[in-house]
CSV table of C-alpha atoms in Angstrom, one decimal:
chain,number,residue,atom,x,y,z
A,8,ALA,CA,0.0,0.0,0.0
A,9,GLN,CA,1.2,3.5,-0.7
A,10,SER,CA,2.2,5.9,2.1
A,11,VAL,CA,3.0,9.6,2.3
A,12,SER,CA,5.5,11.1,4.7
A,13,GLN,CA,5.6,14.7,5.7
A,14,HIS,CA,8.7,15.1,7.9
A,15,ASN,CA,8.1,18.7,9.1
A,16,HIS,CA,5.3,18.5,11.7
A,17,HIS,CA,5.4,22.1,12.8
A,18,VAL,CA,7.2,25.0,11.1
A,19,ILE,CA,7.5,28.5,12.4
A,20,LEU,CA,8.5,31.3,10.0
A,21,SER,CA,8.6,35.1,10.0
A,22,GLU,CA,6.7,37.0,7.3
A,23,ALA,CA,8.7,37.2,4.0
A,24,ALA,CA,10.7,34.1,4.8
A,25,SER,CA,10.8,31.4,2.1
A,26,LEU,CA,9.0,28.1,2.7
A,27,GLU,CA,9.7,24.6,1.7
A,28,LEU,CA,7.6,21.7,3.0
A,29,GLY,CA,8.7,18.2,2.3
A,30,CYS,CA,6.6,15.4,1.0
A,31,ASN,CA,7.7,11.9,0.1
A,32,TYR,CA,5.6,9.0,-1.0
A,33,SER,CA,6.1,5.3,-1.5
A,34,TYR,CA,4.5,3.7,-4.4
A,35,GLY,CA,6.0,1.8,-7.3
A,36,GLY,CA,3.6,3.0,-10.1
A,37,THR,CA,2.5,6.3,-11.5
A,38,VAL,CA,0.7,8.6,-9.1
A,39,ASN,CA,-1.3,11.9,-9.0
A,40,LEU,CA,0.0,14.3,-6.4
A,41,PHE,CA,-1.8,17.0,-4.4
A,42,TRP,CA,-1.2,19.6,-1.8
A,43,TYR,CA,-4.1,20.8,0.3
A,44,VAL,CA,-4.4,23.6,2.9
A,45,GLN,CA,-6.7,23.8,5.9
A,46,TYR,CA,-7.0,27.2,7.4
A,47,PRO,CA,-8.2,27.2,11.1
A,48,GLY,CA,-11.8,26.2,11.3
A,49,GLN,CA,-12.2,25.6,7.5
A,50,HIS,CA,-12.3,22.8,5.1
A,51,LEU,CA,-9.5,21.3,3.0
A,52,GLN,CA,-8.7,23.4,0.0
A,53,LEU,CA,-6.7,22.4,-3.0
A,54,LEU,CA,-3.5,24.3,-3.5
A,55,LEU,CA,-2.2,22.5,-6.5
A,56,LYS,CA,-2.0,19.1,-8.2
A,57,TYR,CA,0.3,17.2,-10.5
A,58,PHE,CA,-0.8,14.5,-12.9
A,59,SER,CA,1.8,14.6,-15.7
A,60,GLY,CA,3.9,16.9,-17.8
A,61,ASP,CA,6.0,19.8,-16.4
A,62,PRO,CA,7.2,18.6,-13.0
A,63,LEU,CA,7.1,22.2,-11.7
A,64,VAL,CA,3.5,23.0,-10.8
A,65,LYS,CA,2.1,26.4,-9.9
A,66,GLY,CA,-0.9,26.7,-7.7
A,67,ILE,CA,-3.0,29.3,-6.0
A,68,LYS,CA,-1.7,32.0,-3.6
A,69,GLY,CA,1.8,31.9,-5.0
A,70,PHE,CA,2.5,28.3,-4.0
A,71,GLU,CA,4.4,25.9,-6.3
A,72,ALA,CA,5.6,22.3,-6.0
A,73,GLU,CA,8.2,20.3,-7.8
A,74,PHE,CA,7.8,16.6,-8.6
A,75,ILE,CA,11.1,14.7,-8.5
A,76,LYS,CA,10.3,11.2,-9.6
A,77,SER,CA,13.8,9.8,-8.7
A,78,LYS,CA,13.3,11.0,-5.1
A,79,PHE,CA,9.6,10.2,-4.9
A,80,SER,CA,9.2,13.7,-3.6
A,81,PHE,CA,6.7,16.5,-4.2
A,82,ASN,CA,7.9,19.4,-2.1
A,83,LEU,CA,5.8,22.6,-1.6
A,84,ARG,CA,7.4,26.0,-1.9
A,85,LYS,CA,6.6,29.6,-1.6
A,86,PRO,CA,9.2,32.3,-1.9
A,87,SER,CA,7.8,34.7,0.6
A,88,VAL,CA,5.1,33.7,3.2
A,89,GLN,CA,2.5,35.9,4.7
A,90,TRP,CA,0.8,35.8,8.1
A,91,SER,CA,-2.4,34.6,6.2
A,92,ASP,CA,-0.5,31.5,5.2
A,93,THR,CA,-0.8,30.2,8.8
A,94,ALA,CA,-2.6,26.9,8.3
A,95,GLU,CA,-2.1,23.1,8.1
A,96,TYR,CA,-0.7,21.7,4.9
A,97,PHE,CA,-1.4,18.2,3.6
A,98,CYS,CA,0.3,16.3,0.9
A,99,ALA,CA,-1.8,13.6,-0.8
A,100,VAL,CA,-1.3,10.9,-3.4
A,101,ASN,CA,-3.4,8.5,-5.4
A,102,PRO,CA,-2.3,5.9,-7.9
A,103,THR,CA,-3.2,6.8,-11.4
A,104,GLY,CA,-6.6,5.4,-12.2
A,105,ARG,CA,-7.7,5.2,-8.6
A,106,ARG,CA,-9.7,7.7,-6.6
A,107,ALA,CA,-8.8,7.2,-3.0
A,108,LEU,CA,-6.4,9.7,-1.7
A,109,THR,CA,-3.7,8.8,0.8
A,110,PHE,CA,-2.8,11.8,3.0
A,111,GLY,CA,0.4,12.7,4.9
A,112,SER,CA,0.1,13.6,8.5
A,113,GLY,CA,0.2,17.3,7.8
A,114,THR,CA,2.5,20.2,8.6
A,115,ARG,CA,1.3,23.0,10.8
A,116,LEU,CA,2.8,26.3,9.5
A,117,GLN,CA,2.8,29.3,11.8
A,118,VAL,CA,3.8,32.6,10.3
A,119,GLN,CA,4.7,35.3,12.7
A,120,PRO,CA,4.1,38.9,11.8
B,1,GLU,CA,-17.7,29.0,-5.8
B,2,PRO,CA,-19.5,25.7,-5.5
B,3,GLU,CA,-19.3,24.0,-2.1
B,4,VAL,CA,-19.8,20.6,-0.5
B,5,THR,CA,-22.2,21.0,2.4
B,6,GLN,CA,-22.2,18.8,5.4
B,7,THR,CA,-24.7,18.5,8.2
B,8,PRO,CA,-24.6,18.6,11.1
B,9,SER,CA,-21.3,20.3,12.0
B,10,HIS,CA,-21.1,18.5,15.3
B,11,GLN,CA,-23.0,15.4,16.5
B,12,VAL,CA,-22.8,13.7,19.9
B,13,THR,CA,-24.2,10.2,20.2
B,14,GLN,CA,-24.2,7.4,22.7
B,15,MET,CA,-22.2,4.3,22.1
B,16,GLY,CA,-24.2,1.7,20.2
B,17,GLN,CA,-26.5,4.2,18.6
B,18,GLU,CA,-26.9,4.7,14.8
B,19,VAL,CA,-25.8,7.9,13.2
B,20,ILE,CA,-26.3,9.3,9.8
B,21,LEU,CA,-24.0,12.0,8.5
B,22,ARG,CA,-25.3,14.0,5.6
B,23,CYS,CA,-23.6,15.7,2.6
B,24,VAL,CA,-24.7,17.6,-0.4
B,25,PRO,CA,-22.0,17.2,-3.1
B,26,ILE,CA,-21.4,19.6,-5.9
B,27,SER,CA,-24.2,19.1,-8.4
B,28,ASN,CA,-22.3,18.2,-11.5
B,29,HIS,CA,-19.7,16.0,-9.8
B,30,LEU,CA,-19.8,12.3,-10.4
B,31,TYR,CA,-17.7,10.8,-7.6
B,32,PHE,CA,-18.4,11.0,-4.0
B,33,TYR,CA,-16.2,10.2,-1.0
B,34,TRP,CA,-16.0,9.9,2.8
B,35,TYR,CA,-12.9,10.5,4.7
B,36,ARG,CA,-12.3,10.7,8.4
B,37,GLN,CA,-9.6,12.2,10.7
B,38,ILE,CA,-9.3,11.0,14.2
B,39,LEU,CA,-7.9,13.8,16.5
B,40,GLY,CA,-4.2,14.1,16.0
B,41,GLN,CA,-4.0,11.5,13.2
B,42,LYS,CA,-4.0,11.5,9.4
B,43,VAL,CA,-6.9,12.0,7.1
B,44,GLU,CA,-8.0,8.5,6.1
B,45,PHE,CA,-10.0,7.4,3.1
B,46,LEU,CA,-13.2,5.4,3.9
B,47,VAL,CA,-15.1,5.0,0.7
B,48,SER,CA,-15.8,6.2,-2.8
B,49,PHE,CA,-19.1,6.1,-4.7
B,50,TYR,CA,-19.7,6.3,-8.4
B,51,ASN,CA,-22.7,5.5,-10.5
B,52,ASN,CA,-24.8,4.5,-7.5
B,53,GLU,CA,-22.4,2.0,-6.1
B,54,ILE,CA,-19.3,1.7,-4.0
B,55,SER,CA,-16.2,1.9,-6.3
B,56,GLU,CA,-13.5,1.6,-3.6
B,57,LYS,CA,-13.4,1.2,0.1
B,58,SER,CA,-10.7,0.9,2.8
B,59,GLU,CA,-10.3,-1.6,5.6
B,60,ILE,CA,-11.9,0.9,7.9
B,61,PHE,CA,-15.1,0.7,6.0
B,62,ASP,CA,-16.5,-2.5,7.5
B,63,ASP,CA,-20.0,-3.8,7.9
B,64,GLN,CA,-20.8,-1.1,10.5
B,65,PHE,CA,-20.6,1.5,7.7
B,66,SER,CA,-22.8,2.1,4.7
B,67,VAL,CA,-23.3,4.9,2.2
B,68,GLU,CA,-26.3,5.9,0.2
B,69,ARG,CA,-27.4,8.5,-2.3
B,70,PRO,CA,-31.1,8.5,-1.5
B,71,ASP,CA,-32.0,11.2,-4.0
B,72,GLY,CA,-30.3,13.3,-6.6
B,73,SER,CA,-28.5,15.6,-4.2
B,74,ASN,CA,-27.7,14.0,-0.8
B,75,PHE,CA,-24.9,11.5,0.0
B,76,THR,CA,-25.0,9.9,3.4
B,77,LEU,CA,-22.7,7.9,5.6
B,78,LYS,CA,-24.4,5.6,8.2
B,79,ILE,CA,-22.7,4.1,11.1
B,80,ARG,CA,-24.9,1.4,12.5
B,81,SER,CA,-23.7,0.9,16.0
B,82,THR,CA,-21.2,3.5,17.0
B,83,LYS,CA,-18.1,2.8,19.1
B,84,LEU,CA,-15.9,5.2,21.1
B,85,GLU,CA,-13.2,4.8,18.4
B,86,ASP,CA,-15.6,6.2,15.8
B,87,SER,CA,-15.2,9.6,17.3
B,88,ALA,CA,-13.5,11.7,14.5
B,89,MET,CA,-14.0,14.4,12.0
B,90,TYR,CA,-15.8,13.0,9.0
B,91,PHE,CA,-15.2,14.8,5.7
B,92,CYS,CA,-17.3,14.4,2.6
B,93,ALA,CA,-15.8,15.2,-0.8
B,94,SER,CA,-16.9,15.1,-4.4
B,95,SER,CA,-15.0,15.2,-7.7
B,96,ASP,CA,-15.3,15.4,-11.4
B,97,ARG,CA,-13.6,13.2,-13.9
B,98,ASP,CA,-10.4,15.2,-13.5
B,99,TYR,CA,-9.8,14.5,-9.8
B,100,GLY,CA,-10.9,18.0,-8.9
B,101,TYR,CA,-11.8,17.1,-5.3
B,102,THR,CA,-13.8,19.5,-3.2
B,103,PHE,CA,-14.1,18.8,0.5
B,104,GLY,CA,-16.8,19.8,2.9
B,105,SER,CA,-16.2,21.4,6.2
B,106,GLY,CA,-16.7,18.2,8.1
B,107,THR,CA,-18.9,16.7,10.8
B,108,ARG,CA,-17.3,16.2,14.2
B,109,LEU,CA,-18.7,13.0,15.6
B,110,THR,CA,-18.3,12.5,19.3
B,111,VAL,CA,-19.3,9.1,20.7
B,112,VAL,CA,-19.8,9.0,24.5
């Protein structure tokens, strides 16, 4: 069965700092990859997704992620975070052709003004 | 922007009771899902539903659970005899053919 690892459980940054959140997955076949954000008290929202093509994916709110197949990684980046980016971030994977998402444990990002 | 609506937002039930969690998916979506998140743990897949039948389910989704789309708009999750360990946040989601998942705000189920 596939699994998703997010090694950073809690990240604290100052505004304008750069962000990189790690995501690694284990699965032998082709996968679809997602990053979701959950703001306090709100539902999961899609930030970006990768199915195929250009491994550098741009999402909403200035986020991007890079798929590195050889490393089974899909790290999330943002050049300059804002206080409003304070939230929990989840990486998720599903094997191509299937619908069930496997989530990582999440990374809580706290941005200090 | 279209939303997935879940009701109630919080439900408290006694152990052994049946509960039904309700969801209204996005109207033109074809796939419907239930996920759950036990406090402090990962979001876990329970079941997916397509064309009026279950298309995938996880090991968690045992005989105590069932799903139904009783009419053209609602999608429900029933837990027949709740256990303490069923306490969790339950998320409904729907998607189109392109894996454009939209999640609801969740129902917090507390079993006492």
